[in-house]
């Protein structure tokens, strides 16, 4: 972990050194190297860098092979904040084969309707209708709002532009409005999905900031833009804080889509998906994992499972040790009944001794015995205790 950070720090330092020396070509080469380097460990970052690399045409006559082969953004350069030079828009161009996020049934239906509307605009038009132009995604962090925007764009065969509101707002006083407009104007030119991500960032600042006027102007720009957004594109916004959104803004979106933390069946699906090929190894723990992950976001579940997979891959721990330790840490925060349920589950589904289960859950062996004998396992063998073999 520390090595990783050191490594990133030295990459960053090197990049800054090259950039400040205005050695553009060296910067490009260095970034190309970083793309290859991070492709396995951090594919999203690598992809992002790759897109930046290709977005700007190389000046020299010896372009990178890759950039020459697939000029992704040949015509327009991306809008950039004058001061920070931060790119205001992140670009994603994904294949339609991109895996669908895990979605609840009603969410899936809503999105499928959205996609159908876009695929059959002419049919709609013949009846004097236009497709849904805008939608706002609401829900806790890590449940797939950004991911779903990306998937939607891939399904519609258009790029996804993500507007980084932090970059917009970090620009100098008086300029964020025009930055925002530049970004939106750019997005309006060609069919795309534009995501105003974490749109509450503006609202959040409003309470603790002196330049209220500036923020109000920003909100005004957004309000206008939502109103004037062309039906050729799909305008999305996402927020973790519904309560912070200006009611006037709220009303302007055609559709409000609620994202929720996954329910039990989705938790199990998520565990399967995130374990990938390691499901073969961890699969026997699935009910126990689902029990302790219940109520958590997809991204939290993914993070923990990735950690397990890395540990197992490097043989730093066995799957059983990992799970035991993990379940023990989770048991600490459970109510008594939750710990008892967990103990019963462990007794039924694992070969752990009652002693170990008691140690993991903090439930006494007497209690475990009582509960497991009251509810004999549905298994064929009518034994009270799970055999230890
Ligand atoms: N519904 C989902 N299906 C599959 N993976 C998900 C889902 N939601 C979140 N994830 C995982 O968590 C990560 C973060 O999700 P993200 O879409 O950024 O959450 P949000 O925007 O709601 O905060 C994703 O990149 C993905 O790996
Ligand atoms: Mg997000």
mmCIF file of C-alpha atoms and ligand atoms in Angstrom:
data_model
loop_
_atom_site.group_PDB
_atom_site.id
_atom_site.type_symbol
_atom_site.label_atom_id
_atom_site.label_comp_id
_atom_site.label_asym_id
_atom_site.label_seq_id
_atom_site.Cartn_x
_atom_site.Cartn_y
_atom_site.Cartn_z
ATOM 1 C CA UNK A 1 0.000 0.000 0.000
ATOM 2 C CA UNK A 2 2.733 2.406 1.041
ATOM 3 C CA UNK A 3 4.812 1.295 -1.904
ATOM 4 C CA UNK A 4 1.866 1.995 -4.146
ATOM 5 C CA UNK A 5 1.552 5.514 -2.821
ATOM 6 C CA UNK A 6 5.284 6.146 -3.152
ATOM 7 C CA UNK A 7 5.109 4.905 -6.687
ATOM 8 C CA UNK A 8 2.212 7.173 -7.550
ATOM 9 C CA UNK A 9 3.934 10.108 -5.901
ATOM 10 C CA UNK A 10 7.046 9.629 -7.944
ATOM 11 C CA UNK A 11 4.983 9.296 -11.144
ATOM 12 C CA UNK A 12 3.182 12.485 -10.271
ATOM 13 C CA UNK A 13 6.412 14.341 -9.551
ATOM 14 C CA UNK A 14 7.889 13.204 -12.830
ATOM 15 C CA UNK A 15 4.767 14.261 -14.708
ATOM 16 C CA UNK A 16 4.791 17.689 -13.117
ATOM 17 C CA UNK A 17 8.464 18.126 -13.908
ATOM 18 C CA UNK A 18 7.872 17.321 -17.587
ATOM 19 C CA UNK A 19 4.745 19.423 -17.805
ATOM 20 C CA UNK A 20 6.393 22.497 -16.270
ATOM 21 C CA UNK A 21 9.302 22.157 -18.646
ATOM 22 C CA UNK A 22 6.671 22.177 -21.421
ATOM 23 C CA UNK A 23 8.075 18.992 -22.832
ATOM 24 C CA UNK A 24 4.733 18.116 -24.318
ATOM 25 C CA UNK A 25 5.910 15.173 -26.316
ATOM 26 C CA UNK A 26 7.660 13.707 -23.297
ATOM 27 C CA UNK A 27 4.518 14.210 -21.265
ATOM 28 C CA UNK A 28 2.576 12.278 -23.859
ATOM 29 C CA UNK A 29 5.071 9.455 -23.898
ATOM 30 C CA UNK A 30 5.149 9.352 -20.139
ATOM 31 C CA UNK A 31 1.372 9.275 -19.907
ATOM 32 C CA UNK A 32 1.277 6.508 -22.505
ATOM 33 C CA UNK A 33 3.622 4.554 -20.261
ATOM 34 C CA UNK A 34 1.385 5.221 -17.273
ATOM 35 C CA UNK A 35 -1.613 3.962 -19.234
ATOM 36 C CA UNK A 36 0.139 0.642 -19.745
ATOM 37 C CA UNK A 37 1.372 0.573 -16.190
ATOM 38 C CA UNK A 38 -2.018 1.170 -14.580
ATOM 39 C CA UNK A 39 -4.051 -0.860 -17.013
ATOM 40 C CA UNK A 40 -4.174 -3.888 -14.720
ATOM 41 C CA UNK A 41 -4.201 -2.304 -11.311
ATOM 42 C CA UNK A 42 -6.456 0.644 -12.068
ATOM 43 C CA UNK A 43 -8.176 0.170 -15.432
ATOM 44 C CA UNK A 44 -10.476 3.166 -15.027
ATOM 45 C CA UNK A 45 -7.594 5.535 -14.442
ATOM 46 C CA UNK A 46 -5.698 4.016 -17.349
ATOM 47 C CA UNK A 47 -8.693 4.406 -19.605
ATOM 48 C CA UNK A 48 -9.184 7.993 -18.560
ATOM 49 C CA UNK A 49 -5.556 8.855 -19.265
ATOM 50 C CA UNK A 50 -5.795 7.078 -22.564
ATOM 51 C CA UNK A 51 -8.779 9.192 -23.543
ATOM 52 C CA UNK A 52 -7.012 12.422 -22.587
ATOM 53 C CA UNK A 53 -4.081 11.287 -24.593
ATOM 54 C CA UNK A 54 -6.153 10.680 -27.647
ATOM 55 C CA UNK A 55 -8.350 13.726 -27.208
ATOM 56 C CA UNK A 56 -5.475 16.057 -27.942
ATOM 57 C CA UNK A 57 -3.838 15.586 -31.331
ATOM 58 C CA UNK A 58 -0.088 15.199 -31.030
ATOM 59 C CA UNK A 59 1.960 18.071 -32.379
ATOM 60 C CA UNK A 60 4.957 16.145 -33.536
ATOM 61 C CA UNK A 61 5.175 14.244 -36.786
ATOM 62 C CA UNK A 62 5.786 10.984 -34.958
ATOM 63 C CA UNK A 63 2.486 10.417 -33.249
ATOM 64 C CA UNK A 64 1.950 7.563 -30.888
ATOM 65 C CA UNK A 65 0.878 4.552 -32.832
ATOM 66 C CA UNK A 66 -2.293 4.146 -30.872
ATOM 67 C CA UNK A 67 -3.346 7.751 -31.234
ATOM 68 C CA UNK A 68 -2.872 7.559 -34.972
ATOM 69 C CA UNK A 69 -4.826 4.356 -35.282
ATOM 70 C CA UNK A 70 -7.968 5.472 -33.507
ATOM 71 C CA UNK A 71 -8.550 9.199 -33.408
ATOM 72 C CA UNK A 72 -11.426 9.194 -30.995
ATOM 73 C CA UNK A 73 -12.077 12.900 -30.775
ATOM 74 C CA UNK A 74 -10.773 14.333 -33.997
ATOM 75 C CA UNK A 75 -12.805 17.493 -34.334
ATOM 76 C CA UNK A 76 -13.368 19.163 -31.024
ATOM 77 C CA UNK A 77 -11.066 19.740 -28.137
ATOM 78 C CA UNK A 78 -12.533 19.434 -24.725
ATOM 79 C CA UNK A 79 -13.363 22.565 -22.799
ATOM 80 C CA UNK A 80 -10.866 23.354 -20.069
ATOM 81 C CA UNK A 81 -10.952 25.734 -17.165
ATOM 82 C CA UNK A 82 -8.652 28.664 -18.039
ATOM 83 C CA UNK A 83 -7.065 28.886 -14.640
ATOM 84 C CA UNK A 84 -6.729 25.356 -13.384
ATOM 85 C CA UNK A 85 -6.430 23.749 -16.818
ATOM 86 C CA UNK A 86 -8.470 20.966 -15.365
ATOM 87 C CA UNK A 87 -10.543 19.283 -17.939
ATOM 88 C CA UNK A 88 -14.114 20.063 -17.072
ATOM 89 C CA UNK A 89 -15.556 17.049 -18.780
ATOM 90 C CA UNK A 90 -14.540 13.465 -18.398
ATOM 91 C CA UNK A 91 -15.228 11.381 -21.449
ATOM 92 C CA UNK A 92 -16.236 7.746 -21.578
ATOM 93 C CA UNK A 93 -16.779 5.802 -24.756
ATOM 94 C CA UNK A 94 -17.798 2.279 -23.971
ATOM 95 C CA UNK A 95 -18.745 -0.633 -26.133
ATOM 96 C CA UNK A 96 -22.415 -1.651 -26.062
ATOM 97 C CA UNK A 97 -21.200 -5.011 -24.774
ATOM 98 C CA UNK A 98 -20.428 -3.334 -21.454
ATOM 99 C CA UNK A 99 -21.809 -5.322 -18.557
ATOM 100 C CA UNK A 100 -25.105 -4.090 -17.188
ATOM 101 C CA UNK A 101 -24.998 -2.816 -13.614
ATOM 102 C CA UNK A 102 -26.956 -4.781 -11.045
ATOM 103 C CA UNK A 103 -30.328 -3.091 -10.969
ATOM 104 C CA UNK A 104 -33.611 -3.657 -9.222
ATOM 105 C CA UNK A 105 -36.423 -4.814 -11.448
ATOM 106 C CA UNK A 106 -38.276 -1.514 -11.518
ATOM 107 C CA UNK A 107 -35.062 0.356 -12.203
ATOM 108 C CA UNK A 108 -34.317 -1.975 -15.051
ATOM 109 C CA UNK A 109 -37.743 -1.322 -16.521
ATOM 110 C CA UNK A 110 -37.419 2.430 -16.238
ATOM 111 C CA UNK A 111 -34.043 2.390 -17.949
ATOM 112 C CA UNK A 112 -35.202 0.041 -20.639
ATOM 113 C CA UNK A 113 -38.053 2.423 -21.427
ATOM 114 C CA UNK A 114 -35.540 5.269 -21.626
ATOM 115 C CA UNK A 115 -33.422 3.301 -24.078
ATOM 116 C CA UNK A 116 -36.405 2.274 -26.180
ATOM 117 C CA UNK A 117 -37.516 5.886 -26.454
ATOM 118 C CA UNK A 118 -34.123 6.798 -27.850
ATOM 119 C CA UNK A 119 -34.107 3.924 -30.271
ATOM 120 C CA UNK A 120 -37.542 4.784 -31.595
ATOM 121 C CA UNK A 121 -37.528 8.559 -31.705
ATOM 122 C CA UNK A 122 -39.130 8.587 -35.134
ATOM 123 C CA UNK A 123 -42.050 6.555 -33.968
ATOM 124 C CA UNK A 124 -42.471 8.918 -31.051
ATOM 125 C CA UNK A 125 -42.139 11.915 -33.342
ATOM 126 C CA UNK A 126 -44.833 10.598 -35.655
ATOM 127 C CA UNK A 127 -47.160 10.905 -32.700
ATOM 128 C CA UNK A 128 -45.909 14.328 -31.771
ATOM 129 C CA UNK A 129 -43.826 13.082 -28.862
ATOM 130 C CA UNK A 130 -40.188 13.527 -27.990
ATOM 131 C CA UNK A 131 -38.117 11.179 -25.830
ATOM 132 C CA UNK A 132 -37.344 11.855 -22.176
ATOM 133 C CA UNK A 133 -34.713 14.561 -22.224
ATOM 134 C CA UNK A 134 -33.529 14.601 -18.658
ATOM 135 C CA UNK A 135 -33.465 12.496 -15.536
ATOM 136 C CA UNK A 136 -32.015 12.826 -12.080
ATOM 137 C CA UNK A 137 -30.547 9.841 -10.223
ATOM 138 C CA UNK A 138 -31.035 9.925 -6.483
ATOM 139 C CA UNK A 139 -29.632 7.563 -3.901
ATOM 140 C CA UNK A 140 -26.886 6.788 -1.402
ATOM 141 C CA UNK A 141 -23.255 6.622 -2.541
ATOM 142 C CA UNK A 142 -21.882 3.521 -4.210
ATOM 143 C CA UNK A 143 -25.100 2.047 -5.576
ATOM 144 C CA UNK A 144 -24.399 2.622 -9.248
ATOM 145 C CA UNK A 145 -25.587 6.075 -10.277
ATOM 146 C CA UNK A 146 -22.442 7.023 -12.147
ATOM 147 C CA UNK A 147 -21.980 3.483 -13.380
ATOM 148 C CA UNK A 148 -25.513 3.380 -14.762
ATOM 149 C CA UNK A 149 -25.036 6.652 -16.629
ATOM 150 C CA UNK A 150 -22.020 5.099 -18.250
ATOM 151 C CA UNK A 151 -23.880 1.957 -19.155
ATOM 152 C CA UNK A 152 -26.818 3.931 -20.552
ATOM 153 C CA UNK A 153 -24.529 5.863 -22.869
ATOM 154 C CA UNK A 154 -22.935 2.634 -24.058
ATOM 155 C CA UNK A 155 -26.379 1.223 -24.814
ATOM 156 C CA UNK A 156 -27.314 4.328 -26.769
ATOM 157 C CA UNK A 157 -24.071 4.246 -28.712
ATOM 158 C CA UNK A 158 -23.080 7.765 -27.698
ATOM 159 C CA UNK A 159 -20.272 9.092 -25.527
ATOM 160 C CA UNK A 160 -20.828 9.907 -21.886
ATOM 161 C CA UNK A 161 -19.559 13.270 -20.728
ATOM 162 C CA UNK A 162 -19.292 13.680 -17.002
ATOM 163 C CA UNK A 163 -19.205 17.242 -15.794
ATOM 164 C CA UNK A 164 -16.924 17.596 -12.842
ATOM 165 C CA UNK A 165 -18.654 20.226 -10.753
ATOM 166 C CA UNK A 166 -15.671 20.475 -8.454
ATOM 167 C CA UNK A 167 -13.555 21.649 -11.373
ATOM 168 C CA UNK A 168 -16.240 24.069 -12.430
ATOM 169 C CA UNK A 169 -16.436 25.572 -8.986
ATOM 170 C CA UNK A 170 -12.733 25.675 -8.343
ATOM 171 C CA UNK A 171 -12.467 28.189 -11.120
ATOM 172 C CA UNK A 172 -12.106 31.814 -10.203
ATOM 173 C CA UNK A 173 -14.956 33.842 -8.914
ATOM 174 C CA UNK A 174 -17.176 34.991 -11.707
ATOM 175 C CA UNK A 175 -15.919 32.441 -14.122
ATOM 176 C CA UNK A 176 -17.617 29.238 -13.121
ATOM 177 C CA UNK A 177 -20.829 30.262 -14.866
ATOM 178 C CA UNK A 178 -19.060 30.674 -18.180
ATOM 179 C CA UNK A 179 -17.079 27.492 -17.647
ATOM 180 C CA UNK A 180 -20.253 25.617 -17.080
ATOM 181 C CA UNK A 181 -21.784 27.101 -20.189
ATOM 182 C CA UNK A 182 -18.743 26.178 -22.255
ATOM 183 C CA UNK A 183 -18.958 22.606 -21.087
ATOM 184 C CA UNK A 184 -22.676 22.406 -21.764
ATOM 185 C CA UNK A 185 -22.385 24.050 -25.180
ATOM 186 C CA UNK A 186 -19.764 21.525 -26.109
ATOM 187 C CA UNK A 187 -22.015 18.670 -25.023
ATOM 188 C CA UNK A 188 -24.973 19.981 -26.955
ATOM 189 C CA UNK A 189 -23.242 19.842 -30.325
ATOM 190 C CA UNK A 190 -23.420 16.093 -30.843
ATOM 191 C CA UNK A 191 -25.645 13.379 -29.433
ATOM 192 C CA UNK A 192 -24.327 12.298 -26.079
ATOM 193 C CA UNK A 193 -25.275 11.573 -22.525
ATOM 194 C CA UNK A 194 -24.197 14.387 -20.235
ATOM 195 C CA UNK A 195 -23.992 13.610 -16.547
ATOM 196 C CA UNK A 196 -23.956 16.433 -14.025
ATOM 197 C CA UNK A 197 -22.448 14.281 -11.319
ATOM 198 C CA UNK A 198 -22.830 15.018 -7.618
ATOM 199 C CA UNK A 199 -24.897 18.031 -8.432
ATOM 200 C CA UNK A 200 -25.372 18.678 -4.720
ATOM 201 C CA UNK A 201 -21.770 19.935 -4.657
ATOM 202 C CA UNK A 202 -23.131 23.323 -5.608
ATOM 203 C CA UNK A 203 -25.816 23.280 -2.977
ATOM 204 C CA UNK A 204 -23.388 22.099 -0.322
ATOM 205 C CA UNK A 205 -21.105 25.005 -0.891
ATOM 206 C CA UNK A 206 -23.941 27.422 -0.689
ATOM 207 C CA UNK A 207 -24.235 27.250 3.073
ATOM 208 C CA UNK A 208 -20.582 27.783 3.949
ATOM 209 C CA UNK A 209 -19.468 30.097 1.230
ATOM 210 C CA UNK A 210 -19.199 33.824 0.987
ATOM 211 C CA UNK A 211 -19.824 34.121 -2.739
ATOM 212 C CA UNK A 212 -23.464 33.220 -2.656
ATOM 213 C CA UNK A 213 -24.114 35.342 -5.712
ATOM 214 C CA UNK A 214 -21.732 33.267 -7.759
ATOM 215 C CA UNK A 215 -23.341 30.021 -6.709
ATOM 216 C CA UNK A 216 -26.773 31.387 -7.434
ATOM 217 C CA UNK A 217 -25.612 32.253 -10.921
ATOM 218 C CA UNK A 218 -24.405 28.696 -11.352
ATOM 219 C CA UNK A 219 -27.764 27.327 -10.329
ATOM 220 C CA UNK A 220 -29.440 29.721 -12.745
ATOM 221 C CA UNK A 221 -27.231 28.501 -15.574
ATOM 222 C CA UNK A 222 -28.094 24.915 -14.767
ATOM 223 C CA UNK A 223 -31.796 25.689 -14.590
ATOM 224 C CA UNK A 224 -31.700 27.348 -17.973
ATOM 225 C CA UNK A 225 -29.659 24.589 -19.500
ATOM 226 C CA UNK A 226 -31.960 21.879 -18.273
ATOM 227 C CA UNK A 227 -34.839 23.790 -19.828
ATOM 228 C CA UNK A 228 -33.085 24.261 -23.137
ATOM 229 C CA UNK A 229 -31.460 20.873 -23.361
ATOM 230 C CA UNK A 230 -32.005 19.404 -26.855
ATOM 231 C CA UNK A 231 -33.787 16.102 -27.241
ATOM 232 C CA UNK A 232 -30.824 14.776 -29.246
ATOM 233 C CA UNK A 233 -28.936 14.311 -26.026
ATOM 234 C CA UNK A 234 -29.837 12.849 -22.687
ATOM 235 C CA UNK A 235 -29.136 15.037 -19.693
ATOM 236 C CA UNK A 236 -28.584 13.215 -16.428
ATOM 237 C CA UNK A 237 -27.833 14.490 -12.972
ATOM 238 C CA UNK A 238 -26.900 12.461 -9.929
ATOM 239 C CA UNK A 239 -26.978 13.249 -6.249
ATOM 240 C CA UNK A 240 -26.456 11.546 -2.905
ATOM 241 C CA UNK A 241 -28.362 14.314 -1.177
ATOM 242 C CA UNK A 242 -31.865 14.786 -2.465
ATOM 243 C CA UNK A 243 -32.583 17.199 0.378
ATOM 244 C CA UNK A 244 -29.954 19.649 -0.852
ATOM 245 C CA UNK A 245 -31.365 20.042 -4.322
ATOM 246 C CA UNK A 246 -33.082 23.290 -5.153
ATOM 247 C CA UNK A 247 -36.816 22.524 -5.601
ATOM 248 C CA UNK A 248 -36.814 24.619 -8.755
ATOM 249 C CA UNK A 249 -34.131 22.396 -10.219
ATOM 250 C CA UNK A 250 -35.852 19.287 -9.050
ATOM 251 C CA UNK A 251 -39.018 20.074 -10.962
ATOM 252 C CA UNK A 252 -37.201 20.592 -14.228
ATOM 253 C CA UNK A 253 -36.095 17.032 -14.705
ATOM 254 C CA UNK A 254 -38.456 14.873 -16.738
ATOM 255 C CA UNK A 255 -37.792 11.874 -14.566
ATOM 256 C CA UNK A 256 -36.615 11.133 -11.030
ATOM 257 C CA UNK A 257 -34.950 7.747 -10.687
ATOM 258 C CA UNK A 258 -34.358 6.323 -7.227
ATOM 259 C CA UNK A 259 -31.372 4.115 -6.543
ATOM 260 C CA UNK A 260 -31.407 2.065 -3.371
ATOM 261 C CA UNK A 261 -28.933 0.023 -1.410
ATOM 262 C CA UNK A 262 -29.261 -3.574 -2.622
ATOM 263 C CA UNK A 263 -31.778 -5.944 -1.053
ATOM 264 C CA UNK A 264 -30.752 -9.484 -0.116
ATOM 265 C CA UNK A 265 -31.100 -11.149 -3.550
ATOM 266 C CA UNK A 266 -29.103 -8.328 -5.119
ATOM 267 C CA UNK A 267 -26.461 -8.613 -2.406
ATOM 268 C CA UNK A 268 -25.999 -12.257 -3.360
ATOM 269 C CA UNK A 269 -25.827 -11.426 -7.043
ATOM 270 C CA UNK A 270 -23.281 -8.748 -6.274
ATOM 271 C CA UNK A 271 -21.147 -11.155 -4.264
ATOM 272 C CA UNK A 272 -21.175 -13.592 -7.173
ATOM 273 C CA UNK A 273 -20.300 -10.946 -9.695
ATOM 274 C CA UNK A 274 -17.557 -9.287 -7.690
ATOM 275 C CA UNK A 275 -15.945 -12.585 -6.747
ATOM 276 C CA UNK A 276 -15.603 -13.473 -10.419
ATOM 277 C CA UNK A 277 -13.613 -16.660 -10.834
ATOM 278 C CA UNK A 278 -12.903 -16.758 -7.102
ATOM 279 C CA UNK A 279 -16.541 -17.585 -6.545
ATOM 280 C CA UNK A 280 -15.479 -21.205 -6.780
ATOM 281 C CA UNK A 281 -13.399 -20.661 -3.666
ATOM 282 C CA UNK A 282 -15.620 -18.347 -1.637
ATOM 283 C CA UNK A 283 -18.990 -19.593 -2.835
ATOM 284 C CA UNK A 284 -19.532 -21.780 0.204
ATOM 285 C CA UNK A 285 -19.596 -18.648 2.349
ATOM 286 C CA UNK A 286 -22.185 -16.858 0.290
ATOM 287 C CA UNK A 287 -25.060 -16.900 2.790
ATOM 288 C CA UNK A 288 -22.789 -15.723 5.549
ATOM 289 C CA UNK A 289 -21.299 -12.986 3.400
ATOM 290 C CA UNK A 290 -24.756 -11.918 2.268
ATOM 291 C CA UNK A 291 -25.827 -11.739 5.903
ATOM 292 C CA UNK A 292 -22.995 -9.433 6.947
ATOM 293 C CA UNK A 293 -23.102 -7.349 3.763
ATOM 294 C CA UNK A 294 -26.820 -6.756 4.049
ATOM 295 C CA UNK A 295 -27.607 -3.055 3.873
ATOM 296 C CA UNK A 296 -24.247 -2.060 2.396
ATOM 297 C CA UNK A 297 -23.654 -0.422 -0.941
ATOM 298 C CA UNK A 298 -22.393 -2.266 -3.998
ATOM 299 C CA UNK A 299 -19.117 -0.418 -3.920
ATOM 300 C CA UNK A 300 -18.470 -1.314 -0.263
ATOM 301 C CA UNK A 301 -19.192 -4.950 -1.008
ATOM 302 C CA UNK A 302 -16.918 -4.842 -4.013
ATOM 303 C CA UNK A 303 -14.102 -3.267 -2.050
ATOM 304 C CA UNK A 304 -14.126 -5.910 0.677
ATOM 305 C CA UNK A 305 -14.321 -8.763 -1.800
ATOM 306 C CA UNK A 306 -11.441 -7.335 -3.819
ATOM 307 C CA UNK A 307 -9.408 -7.311 -0.651
ATOM 308 C CA UNK A 308 -10.184 -10.981 -0.038
ATOM 309 C CA UNK A 309 -9.306 -11.883 -3.579
ATOM 310 C CA UNK A 310 -5.985 -10.111 -3.426
ATOM 311 C CA UNK A 311 -5.089 -11.773 -0.136
ATOM 312 C CA UNK A 312 -5.952 -15.204 -1.500
ATOM 313 C CA UNK A 313 -4.144 -14.537 -4.765
ATOM 314 C CA UNK A 314 -0.971 -13.733 -2.872
ATOM 315 C CA UNK A 315 -1.600 -16.540 -0.374
ATOM 316 C CA UNK A 316 -1.310 -14.162 2.531
ATOM 317 C CA UNK A 317 -4.394 -15.709 4.108
ATOM 318 C CA UNK A 318 -6.779 -18.603 3.580
ATOM 319 C CA UNK A 319 -10.357 -17.908 2.601
ATOM 320 C CA UNK A 320 -11.567 -19.343 5.903
ATOM 321 C CA UNK A 321 -9.284 -17.087 7.953
ATOM 322 C CA UNK A 322 -10.306 -14.045 5.968
ATOM 323 C CA UNK A 323 -13.984 -14.711 6.348
ATOM 324 C CA UNK A 324 -13.730 -15.527 10.036
ATOM 325 C CA UNK A 325 -11.880 -12.350 10.805
ATOM 326 C CA UNK A 326 -14.178 -10.291 8.659
ATOM 327 C CA UNK A 327 -17.365 -11.732 10.109
ATOM 328 C CA UNK A 328 -15.993 -11.195 13.592
ATOM 329 C CA UNK A 329 -15.413 -7.513 12.906
ATOM 330 C CA UNK A 330 -18.912 -7.146 11.540
ATOM 331 C CA UNK A 331 -20.503 -9.018 14.425
ATOM 332 C CA UNK A 332 -19.265 -6.310 16.773
ATOM 333 C CA UNK A 333 -21.733 -3.809 15.405
ATOM 334 C CA UNK A 334 -24.744 -6.134 15.344
ATOM 335 C CA UNK A 335 -27.577 -6.105 17.852
ATOM 336 C CA UNK A 336 -27.889 -9.171 20.065
ATOM 337 C CA UNK A 337 -30.521 -10.829 17.890
ATOM 338 C CA UNK A 338 -28.411 -10.184 14.811
ATOM 339 C CA UNK A 339 -25.439 -11.870 16.474
ATOM 340 C CA UNK A 340 -27.559 -14.840 17.428
ATOM 341 C CA UNK A 341 -28.887 -15.167 13.867
ATOM 342 C CA UNK A 342 -25.339 -14.979 12.611
ATOM 343 C CA UNK A 343 -24.210 -17.645 15.076
ATOM 344 C CA UNK A 344 -27.020 -19.947 13.983
ATOM 345 C CA UNK A 345 -26.131 -19.384 10.359
ATOM 346 C CA UNK A 346 -22.491 -20.177 11.035
ATOM 347 C CA UNK A 347 -23.460 -23.304 12.943
ATOM 348 C CA UNK A 348 -25.625 -24.495 10.095
ATOM 349 C CA UNK A 349 -23.446 -23.592 7.191
ATOM 350 C CA UNK A 350 -19.893 -24.116 8.317
ATOM 351 C CA UNK A 351 -17.844 -26.670 10.105
ATOM 352 C CA UNK A 352 -16.689 -24.186 12.680
ATOM 353 C CA UNK A 353 -16.808 -25.427 16.251
ATOM 354 C CA UNK A 354 -19.268 -23.862 18.662
ATOM 355 C CA UNK A 355 -16.281 -22.526 20.506
ATOM 356 C CA UNK A 356 -15.078 -20.652 17.420
ATOM 357 C CA UNK A 357 -18.568 -19.444 16.575
ATOM 358 C CA UNK A 358 -18.948 -18.153 20.071
ATOM 359 C CA UNK A 359 -15.627 -16.367 19.734
ATOM 360 C CA UNK A 360 -16.649 -14.810 16.405
ATOM 361 C CA UNK A 361 -20.121 -13.694 17.389
ATOM 362 C CA UNK A 362 -19.828 -13.144 21.112
ATOM 363 C CA UNK A 363 -22.854 -15.400 21.630
ATOM 364 C CA UNK A 364 -22.412 -17.966 24.381
ATOM 365 C CA UNK A 365 -22.168 -21.635 23.487
ATOM 366 C CA UNK A 366 -25.243 -22.316 25.573
ATOM 367 C CA UNK A 367 -27.266 -19.913 23.540
ATOM 368 C CA UNK A 368 -25.925 -21.276 20.279
ATOM 369 C CA UNK A 369 -26.799 -24.781 21.401
ATOM 370 C CA UNK A 370 -30.266 -23.704 22.415
ATOM 371 C CA UNK A 371 -31.039 -22.010 19.132
ATOM 372 C CA UNK A 372 -29.550 -24.663 16.904
ATOM 373 C CA UNK A 373 -31.419 -27.462 18.652
ATOM 374 C CA UNK A 374 -34.698 -25.576 18.587
ATOM 375 C CA UNK A 375 -34.335 -25.144 14.860
ATOM 376 C CA UNK A 376 -32.846 -28.365 13.568
ATOM 377 C CA UNK A 377 -31.167 -27.995 10.187
ATOM 378 C CA UNK A 378 -33.336 -28.819 7.189
ATOM 379 C CA UNK A 379 -30.548 -31.040 5.952
ATOM 380 C CA UNK A 380 -31.146 -34.759 5.457
ATOM 381 C CA UNK A 381 -29.158 -35.756 8.507
ATOM 382 C CA UNK A 382 -31.338 -35.128 11.558
ATOM 383 C CA UNK A 383 -28.345 -34.620 13.863
ATOM 384 C CA UNK A 384 -28.625 -31.767 16.343
ATOM 385 C CA UNK A 385 -25.119 -30.578 15.839
ATOM 386 C CA UNK A 386 -23.343 -30.320 12.555
ATOM 387 C CA UNK A 387 -20.806 -33.133 12.414
ATOM 388 C CA UNK A 388 -17.281 -31.870 12.593
ATOM 389 C CA UNK A 389 -15.924 -33.982 9.776
HETATM 390 N N1 LIG B 1 -25.502 -1.429 -9.356
HETATM 391 C C1 LIG B 1 -24.224 -1.800 -9.423
HETATM 392 N N2 LIG B 1 -23.856 -2.895 -10.129
HETATM 393 C C2 LIG B 1 -22.582 -3.275 -10.189
HETATM 394 N N3 LIG B 1 -21.566 -2.616 -9.601
HETATM 395 C C3 LIG B 1 -21.856 -1.520 -8.896
HETATM 396 C C4 LIG B 1 -23.198 -1.054 -8.774
HETATM 397 N N4 LIG B 1 -23.185 0.062 -8.017
HETATM 398 C C5 LIG B 1 -21.907 0.297 -7.687
HETATM 399 N N5 LIG B 1 -21.089 -0.639 -8.199
HETATM 400 C C6 LIG B 1 -19.630 -0.680 -8.030
HETATM 401 O O1 LIG B 1 -19.246 0.415 -7.208
HETATM 402 C C7 LIG B 1 -18.529 1.383 -7.955
HETATM 403 C C8 LIG B 1 -18.992 2.782 -7.605
HETATM 404 O O2 LIG B 1 -20.326 2.965 -8.059
HETATM 405 P P1 LIG B 1 -20.873 4.367 -8.579
HETATM 406 O O3 LIG B 1 -21.681 4.155 -9.783
HETATM 407 O O4 LIG B 1 -19.737 5.333 -8.706
HETATM 408 O O5 LIG B 1 -21.790 4.778 -7.349
HETATM 409 P P2 LIG B 1 -22.593 6.142 -7.146
HETATM 410 O O6 LIG B 1 -22.399 6.982 -8.351
HETATM 411 O O7 LIG B 1 -23.999 5.712 -6.923
HETATM 412 O O8 LIG B 1 -21.992 6.743 -5.917
HETATM 413 C C9 LIG B 1 -18.766 1.034 -9.400
HETATM 414 O O9 LIG B 1 -17.702 1.429 -10.214
HETATM 415 C C10 LIG B 1 -18.936 -0.468 -9.354
HETATM 416 O O10 LIG B 1 -17.690 -1.100 -9.333
HETATM 417 MG MG1 LIG B 2 -21.295 8.735 -8.428
#
